[in-house]
């Protein structure tokens, strides 16, 4: 079962994000607090949205899709950018990842959004194989760039 997250889900969302960071060997970079997630997802001006995959038998969340809207200037419509997709190892192979992506694709179609996009680590061959089995294709001609921490402060700080 897939359902939209509620404010009561923030602790489990936080835990799933931490588990994903451990899987991706980047737990030191996962600094978001439960308070930050609560504000981003359920504050006065939500910046992101979350859906949970829930185990039918136990009712416990086993997967997460955390996403936000982007905009295509070429298409002139919104799209969804999937920031995090994670299914607990014990629940993998049960269709939860596919169900989460299906729900996001359904939202795109229903709302007239033109794209569903995400990034995947190059070494994550199981995820890449899964995504390609759904018809997703890599955007090899694009390279993601990122400014964080000191570089971001240097460029955007008061002395810039």
Short mmCIF file of C-alpha atoms in Angstrom, two decimals:
data_model
loop_
_atom_site.label_atom_id
_atom_site.label_comp_id
_atom_site.label_asym_id
_atom_site.label_seq_id
_atom_site.Cartn_x
_atom_site.Cartn_y
_atom_site.Cartn_z
CA UNK A 1 0.00 0.00 0.00
CA UNK A 2 1.22 3.51 -0.83
CA UNK A 3 0.02 6.53 1.10
CA UNK A 4 0.90 10.18 1.47
CA UNK A 5 2.97 10.87 4.56
CA UNK A 6 1.48 12.72 7.53
CA UNK A 7 3.17 14.81 10.24
CA UNK A 8 3.08 11.75 12.52
CA UNK A 9 5.36 9.97 10.00
CA UNK A 10 8.28 12.39 10.39
CA UNK A 11 10.26 10.12 12.76
CA UNK A 12 10.02 7.16 10.36
CA UNK A 13 10.83 9.39 7.38
CA UNK A 14 13.91 10.59 9.24
CA UNK A 15 14.89 6.99 10.03
CA UNK A 16 14.43 5.89 6.40
CA UNK A 17 16.57 8.80 5.18
CA UNK A 18 19.30 7.78 7.63
CA UNK A 19 19.10 4.17 6.41
CA UNK A 20 19.42 5.36 2.81
CA UNK A 21 22.45 7.46 3.73
CA UNK A 22 24.05 4.41 5.37
CA UNK A 23 23.35 2.33 2.25
CA UNK A 24 24.92 5.02 0.07
CA UNK A 25 27.93 5.24 2.41
CA UNK A 26 27.23 8.94 3.11
CA UNK A 27 25.70 8.92 6.59
CA UNK A 28 27.97 11.82 7.64
CA UNK A 29 26.24 13.99 5.02
CA UNK A 30 22.69 13.24 6.23
CA UNK A 31 22.27 16.18 8.60
CA UNK A 32 18.55 16.94 8.32
CA UNK A 33 16.74 16.93 11.66
CA UNK A 34 13.19 15.79 12.26
CA UNK A 35 12.26 19.44 12.85
CA UNK A 36 13.67 20.45 9.45
CA UNK A 37 11.79 17.63 7.75
CA UNK A 38 8.56 18.54 9.54
CA UNK A 39 8.86 22.15 8.33
CA UNK A 40 9.84 21.16 4.77
CA UNK A 41 7.04 18.62 4.41
CA UNK A 42 4.23 20.06 6.53
CA UNK A 43 5.07 23.68 7.33
CA UNK A 44 3.23 26.78 6.13
CA UNK A 45 4.92 26.53 2.71
CA UNK A 46 5.80 22.88 2.01
CA UNK A 47 8.91 22.52 -0.12
CA UNK A 48 8.74 18.75 -0.51
CA UNK A 49 6.33 15.85 -0.31
CA UNK A 50 6.60 12.25 0.80
CA UNK A 51 4.85 8.98 0.15
CA UNK A 52 5.35 5.83 2.16
CA UNK A 53 5.16 2.19 1.15
CA UNK A 54 3.46 0.32 3.97
CA UNK A 55 3.71 -3.41 4.55
CA UNK A 56 0.24 -4.91 4.16
CA UNK A 57 0.69 -7.42 6.97
CA UNK A 58 2.33 -5.30 9.67
CA UNK A 59 1.15 -1.83 8.67
CA UNK A 60 4.73 -0.61 9.12
CA UNK A 61 6.37 1.75 6.62
CA UNK A 62 9.01 -0.08 4.59
CA UNK A 63 9.77 2.46 1.86
CA UNK A 64 9.92 6.15 1.11
CA UNK A 65 9.64 8.44 -1.90
CA UNK A 66 10.54 12.04 -1.04
CA UNK A 67 10.01 14.48 -3.91
CA UNK A 68 9.48 18.06 -4.95
CA UNK A 69 8.26 19.96 -7.99
CA UNK A 70 10.61 21.22 -10.64
CA UNK A 71 9.82 23.13 -13.81
CA UNK A 72 10.78 22.57 -17.43
CA UNK A 73 11.20 25.79 -19.36
CA UNK A 74 11.24 23.76 -22.58
CA UNK A 75 7.98 21.95 -21.87
CA UNK A 76 6.39 24.81 -19.94
CA UNK A 77 5.08 22.54 -17.19
CA UNK A 78 6.06 21.19 -13.80
CA UNK A 79 7.65 17.84 -13.22
CA UNK A 80 8.52 15.78 -10.19
CA UNK A 81 12.08 15.43 -8.99
CA UNK A 82 12.47 12.35 -6.83
CA UNK A 83 15.06 13.23 -4.20
CA UNK A 84 15.01 9.93 -2.33
CA UNK A 85 13.62 6.50 -3.10
CA UNK A 86 14.37 3.89 -0.49
CA UNK A 87 12.98 0.50 0.40
CA UNK A 88 14.27 -1.33 3.45
CA UNK A 89 16.39 -4.37 2.48
CA UNK A 90 13.97 -6.77 4.20
CA UNK A 91 11.13 -5.52 1.96
CA UNK A 92 12.99 -5.37 -1.36
CA UNK A 93 11.56 -7.49 -4.14
CA UNK A 94 8.03 -7.02 -2.79
CA UNK A 95 7.00 -4.41 -5.35
CA UNK A 96 7.25 -1.42 -2.99
CA UNK A 97 9.73 0.55 -5.08
CA UNK A 98 7.68 0.02 -8.20
CA UNK A 99 4.51 1.02 -6.35
CA UNK A 100 6.12 4.24 -5.10
CA UNK A 101 7.29 5.16 -8.61
CA UNK A 102 3.90 4.22 -10.03
CA UNK A 103 2.23 6.61 -7.60
CA UNK A 104 4.56 9.46 -8.60
CA UNK A 105 3.99 8.69 -12.29
CA UNK A 106 0.23 8.70 -11.63
CA UNK A 107 0.53 12.14 -10.00
CA UNK A 108 2.48 13.40 -13.03
CA UNK A 109 -0.13 12.12 -15.47
CA UNK A 110 -3.08 13.35 -13.41
CA UNK A 111 -1.63 16.85 -13.01
CA UNK A 112 -0.19 17.20 -16.51
CA UNK A 113 3.43 17.21 -15.36
CA UNK A 114 5.94 16.45 -18.11
CA UNK A 115 8.70 14.56 -16.29
CA UNK A 116 9.58 12.29 -13.42
CA UNK A 117 13.32 12.55 -12.81
CA UNK A 118 15.90 11.39 -10.28
CA UNK A 119 19.58 10.68 -9.90
CA UNK A 120 21.20 7.35 -9.09
CA UNK A 121 24.73 6.60 -7.98
CA UNK A 122 26.79 5.05 -10.78
CA UNK A 123 27.78 2.09 -8.60
CA UNK A 124 24.18 1.20 -7.67
CA UNK A 125 23.72 -1.42 -10.39
CA UNK A 126 20.65 -3.06 -8.79
CA UNK A 127 18.80 0.28 -8.77
CA UNK A 128 19.90 1.11 -12.31
CA UNK A 129 18.65 -2.26 -13.56
CA UNK A 130 15.36 -1.75 -11.74
CA UNK A 131 14.84 1.75 -13.18
CA UNK A 132 15.67 0.63 -16.70
CA UNK A 133 13.21 -2.27 -16.36
CA UNK A 134 10.50 0.38 -15.85
CA UNK A 135 11.48 2.20 -19.03
CA UNK A 136 13.59 4.95 -17.41
CA UNK A 137 16.66 5.99 -19.38
CA UNK A 138 19.85 7.68 -18.18
CA UNK A 139 20.52 11.24 -19.27
CA UNK A 140 24.15 10.60 -20.15
CA UNK A 141 24.63 13.93 -21.89
CA UNK A 142 24.04 15.85 -18.63
CA UNK A 143 26.39 16.12 -15.65
CA UNK A 144 25.07 17.23 -12.28
CA UNK A 145 26.95 20.06 -10.58
CA UNK A 146 26.56 21.05 -6.95
CA UNK A 147 27.65 23.87 -4.68
CA UNK A 148 27.67 23.14 -0.95
CA UNK A 149 29.33 24.24 2.26
CA UNK A 150 32.37 26.49 1.74
CA UNK A 151 31.99 26.82 -2.04
CA UNK A 152 28.37 27.88 -1.64
CA UNK A 153 29.24 30.36 1.10
CA UNK A 154 32.09 31.78 -0.94
CA UNK A 155 29.91 32.34 -3.99
CA UNK A 156 26.73 33.50 -2.25
CA UNK A 157 27.93 35.01 1.01
CA UNK A 158 28.03 38.71 1.87
CA UNK A 159 31.56 39.19 0.49
CA UNK A 160 30.60 37.80 -2.93
#
